Tab-separated table of C-alpha atoms and ligand atoms in Angstrom:
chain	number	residue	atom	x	y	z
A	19	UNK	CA	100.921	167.322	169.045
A	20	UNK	CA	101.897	168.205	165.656
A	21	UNK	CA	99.418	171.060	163.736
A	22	UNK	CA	98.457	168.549	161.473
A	23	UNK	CA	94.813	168.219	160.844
A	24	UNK	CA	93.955	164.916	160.824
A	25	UNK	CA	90.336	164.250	159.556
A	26	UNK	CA	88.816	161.336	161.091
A	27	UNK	CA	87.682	158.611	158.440
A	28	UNK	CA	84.218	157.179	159.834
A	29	UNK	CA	82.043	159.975	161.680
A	30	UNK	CA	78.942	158.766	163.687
A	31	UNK	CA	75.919	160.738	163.866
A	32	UNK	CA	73.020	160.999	166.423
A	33	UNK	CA	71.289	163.328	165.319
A	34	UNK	CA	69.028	164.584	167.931
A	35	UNK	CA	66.825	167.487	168.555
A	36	UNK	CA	64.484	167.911	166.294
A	37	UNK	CA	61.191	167.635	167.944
A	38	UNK	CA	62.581	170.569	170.142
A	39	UNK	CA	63.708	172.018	167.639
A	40	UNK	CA	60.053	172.153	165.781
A	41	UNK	CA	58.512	172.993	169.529
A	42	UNK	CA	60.453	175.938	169.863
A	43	UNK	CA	59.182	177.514	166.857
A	44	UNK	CA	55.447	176.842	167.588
A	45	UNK	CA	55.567	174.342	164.464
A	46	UNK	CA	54.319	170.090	164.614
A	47	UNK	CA	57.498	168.202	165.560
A	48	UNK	CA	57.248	166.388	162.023
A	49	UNK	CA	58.464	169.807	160.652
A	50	UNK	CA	61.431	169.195	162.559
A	51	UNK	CA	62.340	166.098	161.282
A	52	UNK	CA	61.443	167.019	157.546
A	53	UNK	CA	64.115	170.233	157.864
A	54	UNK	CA	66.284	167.597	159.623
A	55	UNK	CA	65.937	165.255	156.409
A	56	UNK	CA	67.021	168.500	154.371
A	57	UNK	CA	70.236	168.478	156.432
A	58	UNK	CA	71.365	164.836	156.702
A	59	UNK	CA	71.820	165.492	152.805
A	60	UNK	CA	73.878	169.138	153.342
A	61	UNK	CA	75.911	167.234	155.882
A	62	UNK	CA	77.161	164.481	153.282
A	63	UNK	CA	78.174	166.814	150.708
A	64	UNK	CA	79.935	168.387	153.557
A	65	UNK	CA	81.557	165.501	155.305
A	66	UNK	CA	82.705	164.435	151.400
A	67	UNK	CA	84.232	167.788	150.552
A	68	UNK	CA	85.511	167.332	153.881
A	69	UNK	CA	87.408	164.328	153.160
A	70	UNK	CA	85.175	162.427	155.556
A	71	UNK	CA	85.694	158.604	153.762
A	72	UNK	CA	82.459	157.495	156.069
A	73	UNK	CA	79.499	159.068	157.542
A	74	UNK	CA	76.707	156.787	159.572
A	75	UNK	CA	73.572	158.446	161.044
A	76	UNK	CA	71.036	157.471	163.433
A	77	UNK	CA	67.705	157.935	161.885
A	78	UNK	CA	65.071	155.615	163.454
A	79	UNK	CA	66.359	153.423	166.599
A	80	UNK	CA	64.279	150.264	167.860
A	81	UNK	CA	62.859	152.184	170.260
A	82	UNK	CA	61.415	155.124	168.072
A	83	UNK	CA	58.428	152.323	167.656
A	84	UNK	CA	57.221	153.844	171.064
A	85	UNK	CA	56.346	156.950	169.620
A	86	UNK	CA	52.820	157.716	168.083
A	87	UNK	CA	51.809	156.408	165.147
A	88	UNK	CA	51.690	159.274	163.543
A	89	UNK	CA	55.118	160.528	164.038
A	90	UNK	CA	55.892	156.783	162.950
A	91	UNK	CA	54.040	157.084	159.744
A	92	UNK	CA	55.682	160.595	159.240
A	93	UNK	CA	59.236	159.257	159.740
A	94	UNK	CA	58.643	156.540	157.606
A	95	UNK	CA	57.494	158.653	154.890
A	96	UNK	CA	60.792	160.986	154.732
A	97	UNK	CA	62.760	157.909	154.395
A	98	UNK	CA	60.892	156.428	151.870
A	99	UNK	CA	60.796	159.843	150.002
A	100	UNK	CA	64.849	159.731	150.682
A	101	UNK	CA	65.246	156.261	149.479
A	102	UNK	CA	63.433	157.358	145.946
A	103	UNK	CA	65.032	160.125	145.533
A	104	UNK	CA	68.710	159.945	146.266
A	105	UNK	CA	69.219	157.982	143.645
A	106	UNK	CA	69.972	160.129	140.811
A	107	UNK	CA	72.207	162.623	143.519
A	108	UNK	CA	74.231	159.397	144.854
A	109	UNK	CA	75.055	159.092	141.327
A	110	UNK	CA	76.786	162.221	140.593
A	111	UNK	CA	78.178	162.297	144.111
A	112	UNK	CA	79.172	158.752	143.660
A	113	UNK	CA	77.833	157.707	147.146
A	114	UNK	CA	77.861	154.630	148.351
A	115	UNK	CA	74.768	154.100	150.332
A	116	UNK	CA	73.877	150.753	153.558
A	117	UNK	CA	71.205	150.897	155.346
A	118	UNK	CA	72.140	149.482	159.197
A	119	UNK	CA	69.460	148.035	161.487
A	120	UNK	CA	66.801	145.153	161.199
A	121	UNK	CA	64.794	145.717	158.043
A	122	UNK	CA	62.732	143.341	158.396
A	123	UNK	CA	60.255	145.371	160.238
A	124	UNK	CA	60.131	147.517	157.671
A	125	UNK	CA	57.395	148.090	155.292
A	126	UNK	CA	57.989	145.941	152.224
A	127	UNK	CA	57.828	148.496	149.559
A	128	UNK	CA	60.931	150.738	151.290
A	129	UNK	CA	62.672	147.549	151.973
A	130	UNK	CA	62.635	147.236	148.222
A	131	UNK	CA	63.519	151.169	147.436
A	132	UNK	CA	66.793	149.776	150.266
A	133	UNK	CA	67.776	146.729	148.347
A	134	UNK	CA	67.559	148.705	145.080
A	135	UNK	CA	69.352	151.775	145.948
A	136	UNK	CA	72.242	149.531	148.156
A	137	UNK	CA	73.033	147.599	144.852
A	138	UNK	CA	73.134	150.516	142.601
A	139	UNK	CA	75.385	152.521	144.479
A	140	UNK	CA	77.444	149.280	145.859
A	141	UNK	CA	80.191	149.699	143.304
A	142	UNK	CA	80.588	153.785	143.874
A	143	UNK	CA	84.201	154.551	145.055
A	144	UNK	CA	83.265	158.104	147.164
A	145	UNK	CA	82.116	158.301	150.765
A	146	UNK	CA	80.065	155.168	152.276
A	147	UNK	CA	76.921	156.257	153.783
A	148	UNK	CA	75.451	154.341	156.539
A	149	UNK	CA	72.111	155.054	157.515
A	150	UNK	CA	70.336	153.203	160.691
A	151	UNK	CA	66.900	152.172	160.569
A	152	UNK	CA	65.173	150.330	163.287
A	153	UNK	CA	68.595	149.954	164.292
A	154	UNK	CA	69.511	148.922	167.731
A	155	UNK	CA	73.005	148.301	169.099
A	156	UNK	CA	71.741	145.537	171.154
A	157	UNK	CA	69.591	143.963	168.630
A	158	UNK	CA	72.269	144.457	166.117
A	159	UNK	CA	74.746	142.126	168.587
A	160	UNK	CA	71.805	139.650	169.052
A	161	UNK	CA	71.569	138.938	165.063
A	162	UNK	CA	75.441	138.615	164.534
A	163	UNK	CA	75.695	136.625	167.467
A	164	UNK	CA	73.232	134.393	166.292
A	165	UNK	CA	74.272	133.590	162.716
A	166	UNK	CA	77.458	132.732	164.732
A	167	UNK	CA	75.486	130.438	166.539
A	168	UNK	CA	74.217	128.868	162.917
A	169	UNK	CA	77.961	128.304	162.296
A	170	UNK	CA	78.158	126.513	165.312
A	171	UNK	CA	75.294	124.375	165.277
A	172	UNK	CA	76.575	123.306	161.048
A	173	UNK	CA	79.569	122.430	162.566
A	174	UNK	CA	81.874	125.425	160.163
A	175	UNK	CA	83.419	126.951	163.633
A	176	UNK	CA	83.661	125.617	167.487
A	177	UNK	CA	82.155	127.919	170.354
A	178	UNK	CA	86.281	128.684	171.321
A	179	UNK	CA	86.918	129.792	167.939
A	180	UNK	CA	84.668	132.639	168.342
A	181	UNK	CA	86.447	135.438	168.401
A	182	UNK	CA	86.043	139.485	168.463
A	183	UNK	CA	86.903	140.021	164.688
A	184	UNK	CA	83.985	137.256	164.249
A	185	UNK	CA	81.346	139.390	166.039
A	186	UNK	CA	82.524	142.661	164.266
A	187	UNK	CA	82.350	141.081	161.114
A	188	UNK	CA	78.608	139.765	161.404
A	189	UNK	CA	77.567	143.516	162.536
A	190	UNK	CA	75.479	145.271	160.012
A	191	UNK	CA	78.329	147.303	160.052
A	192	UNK	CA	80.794	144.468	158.990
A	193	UNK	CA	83.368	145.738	156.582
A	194	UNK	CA	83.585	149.513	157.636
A	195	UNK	CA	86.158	150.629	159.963
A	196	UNK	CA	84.972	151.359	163.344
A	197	UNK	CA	83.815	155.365	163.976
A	198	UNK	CA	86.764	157.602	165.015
A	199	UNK	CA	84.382	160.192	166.040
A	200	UNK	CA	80.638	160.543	167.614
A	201	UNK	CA	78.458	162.972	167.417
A	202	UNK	CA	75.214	164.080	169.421
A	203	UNK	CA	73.273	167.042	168.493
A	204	UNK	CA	70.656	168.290	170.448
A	205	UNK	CA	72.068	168.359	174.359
A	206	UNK	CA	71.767	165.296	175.616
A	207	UNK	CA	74.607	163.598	176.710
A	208	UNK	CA	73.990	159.562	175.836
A	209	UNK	CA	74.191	156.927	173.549
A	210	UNK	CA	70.937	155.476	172.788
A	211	UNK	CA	71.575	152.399	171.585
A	212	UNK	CA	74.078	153.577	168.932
A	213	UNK	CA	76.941	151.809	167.658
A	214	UNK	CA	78.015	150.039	171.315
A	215	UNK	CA	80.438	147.793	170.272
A	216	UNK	CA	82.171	149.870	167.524
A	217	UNK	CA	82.500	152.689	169.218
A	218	UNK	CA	84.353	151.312	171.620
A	219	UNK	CA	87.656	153.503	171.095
A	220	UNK	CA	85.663	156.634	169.454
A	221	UNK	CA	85.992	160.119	170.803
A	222	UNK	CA	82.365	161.349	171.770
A	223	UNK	CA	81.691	164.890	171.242
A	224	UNK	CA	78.439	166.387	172.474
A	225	UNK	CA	76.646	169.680	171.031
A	226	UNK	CA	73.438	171.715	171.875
A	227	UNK	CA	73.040	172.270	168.426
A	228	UNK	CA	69.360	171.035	167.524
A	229	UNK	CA	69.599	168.397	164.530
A	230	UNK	CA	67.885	170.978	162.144
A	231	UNK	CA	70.295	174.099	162.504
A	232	UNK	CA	73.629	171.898	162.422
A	233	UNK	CA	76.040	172.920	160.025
A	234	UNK	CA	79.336	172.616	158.337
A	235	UNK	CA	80.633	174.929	160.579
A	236	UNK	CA	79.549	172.214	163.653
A	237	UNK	CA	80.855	169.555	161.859
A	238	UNK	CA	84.018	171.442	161.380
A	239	UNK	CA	84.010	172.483	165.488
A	240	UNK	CA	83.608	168.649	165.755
A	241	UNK	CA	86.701	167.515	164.072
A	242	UNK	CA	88.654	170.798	165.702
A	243	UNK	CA	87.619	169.117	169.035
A	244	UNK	CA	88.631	165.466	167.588
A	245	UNK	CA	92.197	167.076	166.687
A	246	UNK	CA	92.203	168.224	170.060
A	247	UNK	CA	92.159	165.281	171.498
A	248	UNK	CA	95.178	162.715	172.498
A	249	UNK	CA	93.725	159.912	171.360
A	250	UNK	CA	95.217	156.603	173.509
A	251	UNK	CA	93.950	153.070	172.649
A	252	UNK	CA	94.877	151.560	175.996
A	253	UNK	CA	98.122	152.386	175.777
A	254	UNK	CA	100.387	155.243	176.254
A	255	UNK	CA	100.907	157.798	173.567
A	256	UNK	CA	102.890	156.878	170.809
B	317	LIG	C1	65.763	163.058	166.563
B	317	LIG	O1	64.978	164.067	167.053
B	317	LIG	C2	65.092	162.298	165.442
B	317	LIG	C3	64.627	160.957	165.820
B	317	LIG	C4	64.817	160.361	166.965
B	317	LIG	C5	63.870	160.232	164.820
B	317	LIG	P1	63.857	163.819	168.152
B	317	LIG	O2	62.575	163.514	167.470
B	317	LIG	O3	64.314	162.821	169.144
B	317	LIG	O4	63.771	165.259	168.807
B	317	LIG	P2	63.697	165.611	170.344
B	317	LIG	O5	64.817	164.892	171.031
B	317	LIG	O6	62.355	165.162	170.822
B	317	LIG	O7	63.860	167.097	170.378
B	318	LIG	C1	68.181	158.615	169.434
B	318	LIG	O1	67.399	159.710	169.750
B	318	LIG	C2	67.650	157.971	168.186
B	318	LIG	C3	67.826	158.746	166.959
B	318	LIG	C4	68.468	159.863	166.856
B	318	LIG	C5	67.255	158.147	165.782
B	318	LIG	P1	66.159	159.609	170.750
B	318	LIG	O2	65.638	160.979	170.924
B	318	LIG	O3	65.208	158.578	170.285
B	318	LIG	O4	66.864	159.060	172.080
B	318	LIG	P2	66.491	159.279	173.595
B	318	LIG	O5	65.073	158.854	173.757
B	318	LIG	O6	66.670	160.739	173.871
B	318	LIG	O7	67.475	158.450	174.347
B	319	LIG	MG1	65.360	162.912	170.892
């Protein structure tokens, strides 16, 4: 392999750990995921400067309903707080910002603070920032599968023209290139519902790092491992 660093275009975050992290120093797991807010933004500016052309991060899957309400409410609130007041810093950072997951669950006034802040930073040319919300891989194959369906039944496309590109395109992800690299913070070693289908081909790279103390210098261990890596698609290497 050639020294070359490559840096991969679309990094995939779960960012894990942060209840943990807030246990460990005596402090209400909500602590955790407030100082873990305060990093998701360090992170971008980092995975920009990087040269990082898209970042996606797993904030709130379909299963972190199960948790008590008050952790809901609590998680809620950041994101609301985020969606208010990133404006102004997606502006000067030119960010391009898409929320993935179901919104529809979502309380109406943040699924308003969404549609706002998606439009005004829709035509920025810098990084594209995905961010999932009551996202679930599964659900998220459900809902493209079924507007397929809606094709169908109109008559616009047979069942046998359905095809992989259609699926990929109906994903909330639909017009993003597919991660190159995955990232899990916080020790565990699994997926979660994250990005099934389009990380079908990514490398997965797994760190004990708690979600609140990751850094540049992680991110940068990430993409050492990534160039590491011989990365086959299948086939042999090229
Ligand atoms: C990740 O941290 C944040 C969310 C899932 C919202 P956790 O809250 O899962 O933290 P741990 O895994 O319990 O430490
Ligand atoms: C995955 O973390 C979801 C997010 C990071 C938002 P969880 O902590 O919810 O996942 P499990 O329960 O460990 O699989
Ligand atoms: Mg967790």
């Amino acid at each position: 392999m050639d020294n070359e660093r490559r840096m991969p275009v679309h990094v995939a975050i779960i960012m894990d750990g942060n209840g943990r992290w807030a246990k460990k120093r005596g402090l209400p797991r909500t602590a955790g995921h407030a100082q873990g807010a305060r990093v998701v933004e360090q992170i971008l500016e980092d995975a920009d400067h990087m040269g990082i052309r898209y970042l996606t991060v797993y904030a709130f899957s379909t299963e972190n309903w199960s948790r008590p309400d008050s952790e809901v409410r609590s998680l809620m609130n950041l994101l609301r707080t985020y969606m208010k007041t990133s404006l102004a810093k997606c502006a000067k950072n030119n960010v391009r910002i898409r929320v993935i997951g179901d919104k529809s669950r979502l309380d109406e006034d943040l699924q308003v603070s969404i549609a706002n802040l998606e439009r005004d930073t829709a035509h920025n040319t810098g990084i594209g920032f995905q961010i999932a919300i009551n996202y679930g891989s599964r659900d998220e194959i459900v809902r493209s599968v079924r507007a397929l369906a809606k094709n169908v039944r109109k008559g616009l496309i047979e069942p046998d023209e359905i095809n992989e590109n259609m699926i990929t395109n109906n994903l909330d992800t639909g017009g993003i290139p597919e991660p190159d690299l995955l990232i899990r913070t916080g020790g565990e070693q699994r997926i979660s519902n994250f990005l099934l289908w389009q990380t079908a081909y990514a490398e997965l790279y797994f760190c004990d790092t708690a979600w609140p103390d990751f850094s540049k210098k992680d991110l940068e261990k990430a993409v050492e491992a990534f160039n590491s890596r011989e990365r086959r698609y299948g086939g042999l290497i090229s």
